Short mmCIF file of C-alpha atoms in Angstrom, two decimals:
data_model
loop_
_atom_site.label_atom_id
_atom_site.label_comp_id
_atom_site.label_asym_id
_atom_site.label_seq_id
_atom_site.Cartn_x
_atom_site.Cartn_y
_atom_site.Cartn_z
CA MET A 8 18.99 14.05 37.14
CA THR A 9 18.12 10.77 38.83
CA THR A 10 20.07 9.48 41.81
CA HIS A 11 18.94 5.87 42.15
CA GLY A 12 22.40 4.47 41.44
CA ILE A 13 23.60 1.39 39.56
CA GLU A 14 24.59 -0.85 42.44
CA THR A 15 22.87 -3.82 40.78
CA LEU A 16 22.05 -4.70 37.20
CA GLY A 17 19.22 -7.10 38.01
CA ASN A 18 19.03 -10.77 37.01
CA GLY A 19 21.15 -11.60 40.06
CA LEU A 20 24.25 -10.08 38.48
CA PRO A 21 26.74 -7.98 40.43
CA GLY A 22 26.63 -4.21 40.02
CA PHE A 23 29.15 -1.40 39.94
CA LYS A 24 30.61 -0.15 43.21
CA ASN A 25 33.06 2.46 44.48
CA LEU A 26 32.59 4.67 41.46
CA LYS A 27 34.10 8.16 41.47
CA ALA A 28 30.80 9.43 40.07
CA GLU A 29 27.79 8.33 38.06
CA HIS A 30 26.05 10.81 35.74
CA TRP A 31 22.41 10.09 34.87
CA ASN A 32 20.56 11.26 31.77
CA LEU A 33 22.58 14.40 31.20
CA SER A 34 21.35 16.72 28.48
CA ALA A 35 23.06 16.99 25.10
CA PRO A 36 24.66 20.40 25.84
CA VAL A 37 26.10 19.14 29.14
CA LEU A 38 27.44 15.95 27.54
CA PHE A 39 28.92 17.99 24.67
CA GLU A 40 30.64 20.41 27.04
CA THR A 41 31.90 17.62 29.28
CA ALA A 42 33.32 15.62 26.36
CA VAL A 43 35.33 18.67 25.28
CA GLN A 44 36.53 19.36 28.84
CA ARG A 45 37.66 15.74 29.18
CA GLY A 46 39.61 15.95 25.92
CA GLU A 47 37.46 13.34 24.19
CA GLY A 48 36.68 15.55 21.20
CA GLU A 49 37.09 18.95 19.59
CA VAL A 50 34.60 21.53 18.36
CA ALA A 51 34.47 22.15 14.61
CA ALA A 52 33.88 25.58 13.09
CA ASP A 53 30.09 25.26 12.84
CA GLY A 54 29.45 23.50 16.15
CA PRO A 55 29.63 19.71 15.83
CA LEU A 56 31.78 17.54 18.09
CA VAL A 57 34.64 15.84 16.22
CA VAL A 58 35.99 12.62 17.71
CA LYS A 59 38.46 9.92 16.73
CA THR A 60 37.80 6.24 17.39
CA GLY A 61 41.40 5.07 17.06
CA GLU A 62 42.15 1.56 15.84
CA HIS A 63 38.53 0.58 15.25
CA THR A 64 36.75 2.74 12.67
CA GLY A 65 33.97 0.23 12.03
CA ARG A 66 32.30 -2.82 13.54
CA SER A 67 34.47 -5.71 14.75
CA ALA A 68 32.40 -8.60 13.44
CA LYS A 69 34.99 -11.22 14.41
CA ASP A 70 34.85 -10.02 18.03
CA LYS A 71 31.11 -10.46 18.56
CA PHE A 72 29.95 -13.42 20.68
CA VAL A 73 26.62 -14.77 21.95
CA VAL A 74 26.18 -16.73 25.19
CA LEU A 75 25.30 -20.36 24.48
CA ASN A 76 22.77 -21.68 27.00
CA ASP A 77 19.63 -23.82 27.15
CA GLU A 78 17.51 -21.06 25.60
CA THR A 79 19.85 -19.93 22.84
CA LYS A 80 21.20 -23.32 21.72
CA ASP A 81 18.13 -23.85 19.53
CA THR A 82 17.14 -20.25 18.78
CA ILE A 83 20.41 -18.71 17.53
CA TRP A 84 21.72 -19.18 14.00
CA TRP A 85 25.12 -20.52 15.02
CA ASP A 86 26.39 -20.59 11.42
CA ALA A 87 26.72 -16.80 11.72
CA ASN A 88 27.18 -16.31 15.46
CA LYS A 89 30.07 -17.37 17.69
CA PRO A 90 29.36 -18.87 21.13
CA ILE A 91 30.83 -18.19 24.56
CA SER A 92 29.78 -19.76 27.87
CA THR A 93 27.81 -18.12 30.66
CA LYS A 94 30.93 -18.51 32.84
CA GLN A 95 33.07 -16.56 30.36
CA PHE A 96 30.44 -13.83 30.12
CA ASP A 97 30.16 -13.52 33.91
CA LEU A 98 33.94 -13.39 34.29
CA LEU A 99 34.03 -10.59 31.73
CA LEU A 100 31.28 -8.68 33.52
CA GLY A 101 32.95 -9.08 36.89
CA ASP A 102 36.29 -7.93 35.51
CA ILE A 103 34.68 -4.87 33.86
CA ILE A 104 33.03 -3.93 37.15
CA ALA A 105 36.34 -4.22 39.01
CA HIS A 106 38.07 -2.20 36.27
CA CYS A 107 35.53 0.63 36.68
CA GLU A 108 36.11 1.19 40.40
CA GLY A 109 37.19 4.79 40.88
CA LYS A 110 35.97 5.82 37.41
CA GLU A 111 33.14 8.07 36.29
CA LEU A 112 30.34 6.44 34.30
CA TYR A 113 27.60 8.02 32.19
CA ILE A 114 24.13 6.48 32.03
CA GLN A 115 21.25 7.09 29.64
CA ASP A 116 17.80 5.55 30.04
CA LEU A 117 16.32 5.39 26.55
CA PHE A 118 13.89 3.43 24.41
CA GLY A 119 14.69 1.20 21.45
CA GLY A 120 11.60 1.41 19.25
CA ALA A 121 8.92 4.07 18.76
CA ASP A 122 6.01 1.57 18.95
CA LEU A 123 4.56 2.07 22.44
CA THR A 124 3.55 -1.60 22.59
CA HIS A 125 6.86 -3.12 21.59
CA ARG A 126 9.56 -0.61 22.58
CA LEU A 127 12.54 -1.83 24.61
CA PRO A 128 13.48 0.20 27.72
CA SER A 129 17.28 0.28 27.53
CA ARG A 130 19.94 1.40 29.98
CA ILE A 131 23.19 2.43 28.28
CA ILE A 132 26.26 2.72 30.56
CA THR A 133 29.34 4.27 28.98
CA GLU A 134 32.84 5.16 30.05
CA LEU A 135 33.17 7.89 27.40
CA THR A 136 31.02 11.00 27.60
CA TRP A 137 30.71 11.30 23.82
CA HIS A 138 29.41 7.73 23.63
CA ASN A 139 26.60 8.85 25.92
CA LEU A 140 25.84 11.80 23.65
CA PHE A 141 25.99 9.54 20.60
CA ILE A 142 23.45 7.04 21.95
CA GLN A 143 21.18 9.81 23.24
CA HIS A 144 21.01 11.00 19.62
CA LEU A 145 20.50 7.50 18.20
CA LEU A 146 17.84 6.09 20.51
CA ILE A 147 14.51 7.56 21.68
CA GLU A 148 14.61 9.78 24.77
CA ALA A 149 12.28 9.09 27.66
CA THR A 150 10.13 11.94 28.97
CA PRO A 151 10.79 13.27 32.50
CA GLN A 152 7.68 11.43 33.63
CA GLU A 153 8.86 8.14 32.08
CA LEU A 154 12.24 8.52 33.77
CA GLU A 155 10.60 8.66 37.20
CA ASP A 156 9.84 4.93 37.16
CA PHE A 157 12.04 3.76 34.27
CA ALA A 158 12.57 0.00 34.44
CA PRO A 159 15.25 -1.16 31.99
CA GLU A 160 14.76 -4.49 30.27
CA PHE A 161 18.06 -4.30 28.37
CA THR A 162 21.50 -3.07 29.43
CA VAL A 163 24.58 -2.16 27.39
CA ILE A 164 27.91 -1.57 29.18
CA ASN A 165 30.57 0.03 26.97
CA VAL A 166 34.07 0.36 28.46
CA PRO A 167 36.69 0.88 25.72
CA SER A 168 39.65 1.08 28.14
CA PHE A 169 39.15 -2.53 29.28
CA SER A 170 40.95 -5.26 27.34
CA ALA A 171 39.43 -8.72 27.07
CA ASP A 172 41.61 -11.78 27.73
CA PRO A 173 41.21 -14.59 25.17
CA LYS A 174 42.07 -17.31 27.71
CA ARG A 175 39.80 -15.97 30.41
CA HIS A 176 36.88 -14.53 28.41
CA GLY A 177 36.95 -16.52 25.17
CA SER A 178 37.69 -13.49 23.01
CA VAL A 179 39.83 -13.32 19.89
CA GLY A 180 41.87 -10.42 21.25
CA ALA A 181 41.44 -7.35 23.43
CA THR A 182 38.19 -6.32 21.71
CA MET A 183 34.95 -8.08 22.55
CA ILE A 184 31.21 -7.59 22.09
CA ALA A 185 29.59 -10.16 24.36
CA CYS A 186 25.82 -10.65 24.14
CA ASP A 187 23.77 -12.46 26.76
CA LEU A 188 20.44 -12.44 24.94
CA THR A 189 18.68 -14.37 27.69
CA ARG A 190 19.56 -11.94 30.47
CA GLN A 191 19.47 -9.09 27.93
CA ILE A 192 22.88 -7.57 28.56
CA VAL A 193 25.63 -6.65 26.08
CA LEU A 194 29.22 -5.91 27.10
CA ILE A 195 31.51 -3.90 24.77
CA VAL A 196 35.24 -3.55 25.46
CA GLY A 197 38.41 -2.71 23.59
CA THR A 198 36.84 -0.49 20.91
CA SER A 199 35.81 3.17 20.79
CA TYR A 200 33.67 2.79 17.64
CA ALA A 201 30.27 3.99 18.87
CA GLY A 202 28.30 2.04 16.26
CA GLU A 203 28.80 -1.11 18.36
CA THR A 204 26.33 0.24 20.92
CA LYS A 205 23.74 1.11 18.28
CA LYS A 206 24.01 -2.31 16.66
CA SER A 207 23.77 -4.04 20.05
CA VAL A 208 20.30 -2.54 20.53
CA PHE A 209 19.39 -3.64 16.99
CA THR A 210 20.64 -7.17 17.70
CA MET A 211 18.57 -7.39 20.90
CA LEU A 212 15.40 -6.22 19.14
CA ASN A 213 16.10 -8.64 16.30
CA TYR A 214 16.15 -11.43 18.85
CA LEU A 215 13.10 -10.41 20.90
CA LEU A 216 10.59 -9.11 18.35
CA PRO A 217 10.02 -12.19 16.13
CA LYS A 218 8.66 -14.06 19.18
CA LYS A 219 5.91 -11.40 19.20
CA ASP A 220 5.27 -11.67 15.43
CA VAL A 221 6.96 -8.28 14.93
CA MET A 222 9.35 -8.03 12.00
CA PRO A 223 12.68 -6.26 12.70
CA MET A 224 14.23 -4.77 9.56
CA HIS A 225 17.47 -3.15 8.43
CA CYS A 226 15.80 -0.61 6.14
CA SER A 227 14.68 2.95 5.53
CA VAL A 228 11.01 3.99 5.70
CA ASN A 229 9.21 7.03 4.32
CA VAL A 230 5.57 7.94 3.81
CA GLY A 231 3.75 10.20 1.36
CA SER A 232 0.84 12.57 1.79
CA HIS A 233 -1.64 9.79 0.96
CA ASN A 234 -0.61 7.70 3.98
CA ASP A 235 1.33 5.33 1.73
CA PRO A 236 4.45 4.10 3.59
CA ALA A 237 7.31 2.46 1.72
CA ILE A 238 10.05 0.20 3.06
CA PHE A 239 13.51 0.40 1.46
CA PHE A 240 15.84 -2.57 1.95
CA GLY A 241 19.36 -2.34 0.54
CA LEU A 242 23.02 -2.99 1.32
CA SER A 243 25.69 -0.29 1.26
CA GLY A 244 26.10 1.34 -2.14
CA THR A 245 22.61 0.54 -3.44
CA GLY A 246 21.15 4.01 -2.84
CA LYS A 247 18.97 3.27 0.19
CA THR A 248 19.69 6.53 1.98
CA THR A 249 19.62 8.65 -1.17
CA LEU A 250 16.39 7.24 -2.59
CA SER A 251 14.49 7.19 0.71
CA ALA A 252 15.46 10.83 1.43
CA ASP A 253 12.66 12.24 -0.71
CA PRO A 254 11.71 15.86 0.09
CA THR A 255 8.12 15.14 -0.99
CA ARG A 256 7.73 12.36 1.57
CA THR A 257 8.13 12.22 5.37
CA LEU A 258 11.14 10.25 6.60
CA ILE A 259 10.23 7.81 9.36
CA GLY A 260 13.84 6.66 9.69
CA ASP A 261 16.91 5.75 7.67
CA ASP A 262 18.22 2.48 9.11
CA GLU A 263 16.31 0.24 11.51
CA HIS A 264 12.57 -0.38 11.82
CA GLY A 265 9.91 -2.79 13.01
CA TRP A 266 6.69 -3.95 11.38
CA SER A 267 4.00 -4.77 13.92
CA GLU A 268 0.24 -5.12 14.13
CA ASN A 269 0.21 -1.33 14.69
CA GLY A 270 2.16 -0.49 11.51
CA LEU A 271 5.77 0.53 10.90
CA PHE A 272 7.98 2.12 13.54
CA ASN A 273 11.52 3.43 13.79
CA PHE A 274 13.82 1.72 16.27
CA GLU A 275 15.76 4.94 16.62
CA GLY A 276 15.45 8.65 17.28
CA GLY A 277 18.43 9.64 15.23
CA CYS A 278 20.63 8.95 12.20
CA TYR A 279 24.13 7.56 11.79
CA ALA A 280 25.11 8.68 8.31
CA LYS A 281 28.24 8.10 6.28
CA MET A 282 30.21 11.33 5.91
CA ILE A 283 32.95 10.41 3.43
CA ASN A 284 32.72 12.56 0.29
CA LEU A 285 29.62 14.30 1.69
CA SER A 286 28.61 17.40 -0.27
CA ALA A 287 25.91 20.04 -0.05
CA GLU A 288 25.01 19.42 -3.69
CA ALA A 289 24.48 15.63 -3.49
CA GLU A 290 23.00 15.31 0.01
CA PRO A 291 22.00 18.76 1.25
CA GLU A 292 19.94 17.62 4.26
CA ILE A 293 22.67 15.37 5.65
CA PHE A 294 25.35 17.99 4.88
CA ALA A 295 23.37 20.56 6.89
CA THR A 296 23.60 18.34 9.99
CA SER A 297 27.41 18.71 9.92
CA LYS A 298 26.88 22.37 10.76
CA ARG A 299 24.58 21.78 13.71
CA PHE A 300 25.48 22.00 17.39
CA GLY A 301 25.67 18.60 19.04
CA THR A 302 26.20 16.47 15.93
CA VAL A 303 28.89 13.88 16.65
CA LEU A 304 31.35 13.38 13.78
CA GLU A 305 33.49 10.24 13.93
CA ASN A 306 36.88 10.24 12.17
CA VAL A 307 36.14 13.29 9.99
CA VAL A 308 39.35 15.18 9.20
CA MET A 309 39.44 18.74 10.56
CA ASP A 310 41.92 21.55 10.06
CA PRO A 311 43.44 22.19 13.53
CA ASP A 312 43.50 25.96 13.05
CA THR A 313 40.41 26.89 11.04
CA ARG A 314 38.36 23.95 12.38
CA GLN A 315 36.95 23.47 8.90
CA LEU A 316 35.98 19.91 7.94
CA ASP A 317 37.28 17.97 4.95
CA PHE A 318 34.78 15.22 4.09
CA ASN A 319 36.89 14.06 1.13
CA ASP A 320 39.87 13.14 3.29
CA ALA A 321 39.81 9.47 4.24
CA THR A 322 43.07 9.59 6.22
CA LEU A 323 41.35 8.62 9.48
CA ALA A 324 38.71 6.33 8.01
CA GLU A 325 36.81 5.50 4.86
CA ASN A 326 33.87 4.86 7.19
CA SER A 327 33.64 8.36 8.71
CA ARG A 328 30.23 8.90 10.29
CA GLY A 329 27.90 11.51 11.70
CA ALA A 330 25.36 10.98 14.50
CA TYR A 331 22.53 13.44 15.00
CA PRO A 332 18.88 13.55 16.12
CA LEU A 333 16.28 12.74 13.46
CA SER A 334 14.79 16.16 14.12
CA TYR A 335 17.80 17.66 12.33
CA ILE A 336 16.28 16.36 9.06
CA PRO A 337 13.57 18.84 7.98
CA ASN A 338 10.96 16.38 6.69
CA SER A 339 11.36 13.75 9.40
CA SER A 340 8.53 12.23 11.40
CA GLU A 341 7.98 13.53 14.93
CA THR A 342 6.59 10.20 16.17
CA GLY A 343 8.71 7.64 14.32
CA ARG A 344 5.52 5.73 13.53
CA THR A 345 3.25 5.21 10.56
CA VAL A 346 0.58 2.85 9.25
CA GLN A 347 0.91 -0.48 7.42
CA PRO A 348 3.18 -0.29 4.33
CA MET A 349 1.85 -0.09 0.79
CA ILE A 350 5.19 -0.85 -0.90
CA VAL A 351 8.34 -2.85 -0.19
CA ILE A 352 11.39 -1.84 -2.25
CA MET A 353 14.45 -4.10 -2.33
CA LEU A 354 17.44 -2.24 -3.74
CA THR A 355 20.41 -3.90 -5.41
CA SER A 356 23.39 -2.59 -7.32
CA ASP A 357 23.94 -5.30 -9.94
CA ALA A 358 27.42 -4.76 -11.36
CA PHE A 359 26.90 -7.77 -13.65
CA GLY A 360 24.43 -5.71 -15.73
CA VAL A 361 21.81 -8.48 -15.71
CA LEU A 362 18.85 -7.38 -13.57
CA PRO A 363 16.10 -5.07 -14.91
CA PRO A 364 15.90 -1.57 -13.46
CA ILE A 365 12.62 -2.48 -11.73
CA SER A 366 10.70 -5.74 -11.28
CA ARG A 367 7.55 -6.73 -9.43
CA MET A 368 7.82 -9.72 -7.11
CA THR A 369 5.35 -12.18 -5.62
CA PRO A 370 5.49 -12.68 -1.81
CA SER A 371 7.49 -15.90 -2.33
CA GLN A 372 9.93 -14.15 -4.67
CA ALA A 373 10.24 -11.37 -2.13
CA MET A 374 11.12 -13.89 0.57
CA TYR A 375 13.67 -15.55 -1.75
CA HIS A 376 15.41 -12.26 -2.49
CA PHE A 377 15.15 -11.06 1.11
CA LEU A 378 16.96 -14.21 2.25
CA SER A 379 19.49 -13.75 -0.56
CA GLY A 380 20.17 -10.07 0.19
CA TYR A 381 22.06 -9.57 -3.05
CA THR A 382 24.17 -6.75 -4.38
CA ALA A 383 27.52 -6.79 -6.20
CA LYS A 384 30.94 -5.30 -5.59
CA VAL A 385 32.53 -3.67 -8.59
CA ALA A 386 35.92 -4.64 -9.96
CA GLY A 387 38.82 -2.83 -8.37
CA THR A 388 37.21 -2.27 -4.97
CA GLU A 389 39.51 -4.91 -3.49
CA LYS A 390 43.01 -5.99 -4.48
CA GLY A 391 42.90 -8.70 -7.13
CA VAL A 392 39.21 -8.24 -7.97
CA THR A 393 39.08 -7.80 -11.75
CA GLU A 394 35.39 -8.54 -12.34
CA PRO A 395 32.17 -7.94 -10.38
CA THR A 396 31.73 -10.15 -7.31
CA PRO A 397 28.39 -10.99 -5.67
CA ASN A 398 27.72 -9.88 -2.12
CA PHE A 399 24.93 -11.86 -0.42
CA SER A 400 24.01 -10.56 3.04
CA THR A 401 20.90 -12.39 4.18
CA CYS A 402 17.94 -10.24 5.27
CA PHE A 403 19.96 -7.19 4.10
CA GLY A 404 21.59 -7.21 7.54
CA GLY A 405 22.85 -10.70 8.34
CA PRO A 406 25.45 -9.72 11.00
CA PHE A 407 22.68 -8.35 13.26
CA MET A 408 20.17 -11.18 12.83
CA PRO A 409 20.74 -13.66 15.67
CA ARG A 410 17.92 -16.01 14.68
CA HIS A 411 17.90 -18.21 11.58
CA PRO A 412 17.21 -16.06 8.49
CA SER A 413 14.19 -18.20 7.58
CA GLU A 414 12.36 -16.92 10.70
CA TYR A 415 12.66 -13.35 9.40
CA GLY A 416 11.92 -14.37 5.81
CA ASN A 417 8.75 -16.28 6.73
CA LEU A 418 7.55 -13.42 8.91
CA LEU A 419 8.13 -10.91 6.11
CA ARG A 420 6.23 -13.06 3.59
CA LYS A 421 3.34 -13.44 6.05
CA LEU A 422 3.11 -9.68 6.63
CA ILE A 423 3.33 -8.90 2.91
CA ALA A 424 0.42 -11.27 2.22
CA GLU A 425 -1.67 -10.05 5.18
CA HIS A 426 -1.41 -6.39 4.19
CA ASN A 427 -1.47 -6.86 0.40
CA THR A 428 1.86 -5.06 0.11
CA THR A 429 3.36 -4.73 -3.36
CA CYS A 430 7.04 -5.68 -3.64
CA TRP A 431 9.53 -4.32 -6.16
CA LEU A 432 13.19 -5.13 -6.84
CA VAL A 433 15.03 -2.01 -8.03
CA ASN A 434 18.46 -2.29 -9.66
CA THR A 435 20.57 0.85 -9.30
CA GLY A 436 23.61 -0.92 -10.80
CA TRP A 437 24.76 -1.30 -14.39
CA THR A 438 23.01 -1.32 -17.73
CA GLY A 439 24.37 -2.07 -21.22
CA GLY A 440 27.05 -4.40 -19.88
CA THR A 441 29.00 -5.23 -16.77
CA TYR A 442 30.91 -2.70 -14.71
CA GLY A 443 33.72 -1.40 -16.95
CA VAL A 444 31.68 -1.96 -20.12
CA GLY A 445 28.19 -0.64 -19.45
CA ASN A 446 27.04 2.46 -17.60
CA ARG A 447 25.54 3.08 -14.18
CA MET A 448 21.75 3.10 -14.22
CA PRO A 449 20.71 6.75 -14.69
CA ILE A 450 19.47 8.12 -11.37
CA LYS A 451 16.82 10.12 -13.27
CA GLU A 452 15.31 6.90 -14.65
CA THR A 453 15.52 5.15 -11.27
CA ARG A 454 13.69 8.03 -9.58
CA ALA A 455 11.00 8.04 -12.29
CA LEU A 456 10.44 4.28 -11.94
CA LEU A 457 10.40 4.54 -8.19
CA ALA A 458 7.88 7.40 -8.31
CA ALA A 459 5.61 5.29 -10.54
CA ALA A 460 5.86 2.38 -8.10
CA LEU A 461 5.12 4.63 -5.11
CA ASP A 462 2.09 6.33 -6.65
CA GLY A 463 0.68 3.00 -7.85
CA SER A 464 0.65 3.83 -11.54
CA LEU A 465 3.30 1.20 -12.29
CA ASN A 466 0.85 -1.53 -11.30
CA ALA A 467 -1.18 -0.74 -14.43
CA ALA A 468 1.78 -1.11 -16.81
CA ASP A 469 2.01 -3.99 -19.29
CA MET A 470 4.40 -6.59 -17.92
CA ARG A 471 6.63 -9.30 -19.33
CA ILE A 472 8.16 -12.20 -17.39
CA ASP A 473 11.93 -12.02 -17.00
CA GLU A 474 13.35 -15.17 -18.58
CA ASN A 475 16.01 -15.67 -15.90
CA PHE A 476 14.44 -14.57 -12.62
CA GLY A 477 10.72 -14.90 -13.29
CA PHE A 478 9.88 -11.34 -12.21
CA GLU A 479 7.21 -9.20 -13.79
CA VAL A 480 9.02 -6.40 -15.64
CA PRO A 481 7.25 -3.34 -17.15
CA VAL A 482 7.42 -3.12 -20.93
CA ALA A 483 6.93 0.65 -21.07
CA VAL A 484 6.64 3.39 -18.44
CA HIS A 485 5.65 6.97 -19.14
CA GLY A 486 8.65 9.30 -18.99
CA VAL A 487 11.21 6.47 -18.90
CA ASP A 488 13.56 5.44 -21.70
CA THR A 489 12.00 2.14 -22.82
CA SER A 490 15.35 0.79 -24.01
CA ILE A 491 16.65 0.28 -20.45
CA LEU A 492 13.67 -1.78 -19.25
CA ASN A 493 14.91 -4.99 -20.87
CA PRO A 494 18.59 -5.38 -19.89
CA ARG A 495 19.30 -7.89 -22.68
CA ASP A 496 18.36 -5.25 -25.27
CA THR A 497 20.95 -2.84 -23.84
CA TRP A 498 23.86 -5.24 -24.47
CA ALA A 499 25.59 -5.09 -27.84
CA ASP A 500 26.48 -8.80 -27.52
CA LYS A 501 23.28 -10.69 -26.67
CA ASN A 502 25.11 -14.01 -26.25
CA ALA A 503 27.42 -12.37 -23.73
CA TYR A 504 24.37 -11.16 -21.81
CA ASP A 505 22.84 -14.64 -21.76
CA ALA A 506 26.09 -16.12 -20.45
CA GLN A 507 26.41 -13.45 -17.79
CA ALA A 508 22.79 -13.89 -16.74
CA GLN A 509 23.21 -17.64 -16.31
CA LYS A 510 26.41 -17.05 -14.36
CA LEU A 511 24.50 -14.80 -11.92
CA VAL A 512 21.61 -17.29 -11.73
CA GLY A 513 24.12 -19.96 -10.71
CA MET A 514 25.52 -17.72 -7.98
CA PHE A 515 22.02 -17.17 -6.56
CA ILE A 516 21.24 -20.89 -6.58
CA THR A 517 24.53 -21.82 -4.92
CA ASN A 518 24.12 -19.16 -2.23
CA PHE A 519 20.53 -20.29 -1.49
CA GLU A 520 21.44 -23.94 -0.91
CA LYS A 521 21.90 -23.28 2.81
CA PHE A 522 18.25 -22.19 3.08
CA LEU A 523 16.59 -25.02 1.15
CA ASP A 524 15.77 -27.09 4.25
CA TYR A 525 14.02 -24.10 5.85
CA VAL A 526 11.66 -22.90 3.10
CA ASP A 527 8.51 -24.32 1.52
CA PRO A 528 8.01 -25.39 -2.13
CA GLU A 529 6.63 -21.99 -3.17
CA VAL A 530 9.84 -20.21 -2.12
CA LYS A 531 11.99 -22.90 -3.75
CA ALA A 532 9.98 -22.38 -6.94
CA ALA A 533 10.77 -18.62 -6.77
CA ALA A 534 14.43 -19.36 -7.53
CA PRO A 535 15.88 -18.08 -10.82
CA LYS A 536 15.91 -20.54 -13.72
CA VAL A 537 18.91 -22.33 -15.16
CA GLY A 538 18.67 -22.11 -18.95
#
């Protein structure tokens, strides 16, 4: 336990004072025990800590702000980020510090990033004990030797009991995530959802790394026995976690990574998995973590007497989550690092039934679809939605990308070309028609196509050019039902397919208009074709 105190935060900013106590780098068992003693959580039958986050059961995107100053005015993508002034940020910080007098605070010194060249020493200060346990799981722990002279370059202060004031701090309401990316401090108030801390580290790395020609990515990464890493991009519902959790390959990480001159590296030392409808049959490795000591379960319903968990009960939240160390996954990497990638997989769930189950992309096509970040919501997921609706989230993680998406897209294309990385678009959505008419792409066929892409055999397949998107699409693949490879052939009404395809093409083109001034002719030429 260190005793050097937190009187100052550096950068000339005021520090905490008159604290009741400050607890430095406590171990997971001590944090677990203390959280229970303080009434912050309860112990489930098999040993995890079960907590409730109250009003906020997910990120508060509307409550996130970035300080506008001379540095950030030209580096932040203000179309997707809301500004506050330095004065408002400093008032918020000062008010948080005053609010914390007489309180106990918990501090963890951790690293964001497993790459020893590019990792970010981070100091996480929390009011809640379980938040400290959560972030200890999610980031990378420093060794005792590294803690001796730990020098944080980034600080997160998370105080849920403080309420922001819209007039004084520039917030929308009581909740606020305020990011000073220049002084490298994030303040979180008015929410107990622990994911805000995790995403604050991701946001900071997303801001810092591109200046060093390092690509930050919202993705999963695994690697096979032949030193053949694969990157999996994909929005929620596309199968990113399921398809990257391959027992025959080593998991580097399931959510956030960097791509540097040294190879691929995990930003984290843990996982933050969705728990709703979790089952031992569908996701045995993740299910097993719910029976491990120290796992933190957010908003999972528990029987008060038996302490048994009900993962199918969404009473507290649809977005119930579990946080645990990566070491709880049997085939996970011990280092969080691997070599340069062989394959980039972009996953989409196309509920329009238009995209092929797998397509090979050029680097320019990969940049186009990375900037697009497409998947589709199915009908009925929201009130009044009677047909599939497109969901475009640029870079497959737009809310956490403070810079203009073209910076990330250009960097990805450059790295793909430099390392001769093969790029595939995999559709896990619908075949034979739209949602409600066709069927979900068979997982058996998706896994077979993915296996052929990962082992390189798919590169030797005969290819056709997709008439709408210009991809190379395999004509036949050993062990795969040939009839699903051409989506038009799976539709009973070919004219209906053509109309639906052109409708989707139009959606892509409209969405991409905001990027046209930032990309070169090759990327513009990678756009789908209007018939």
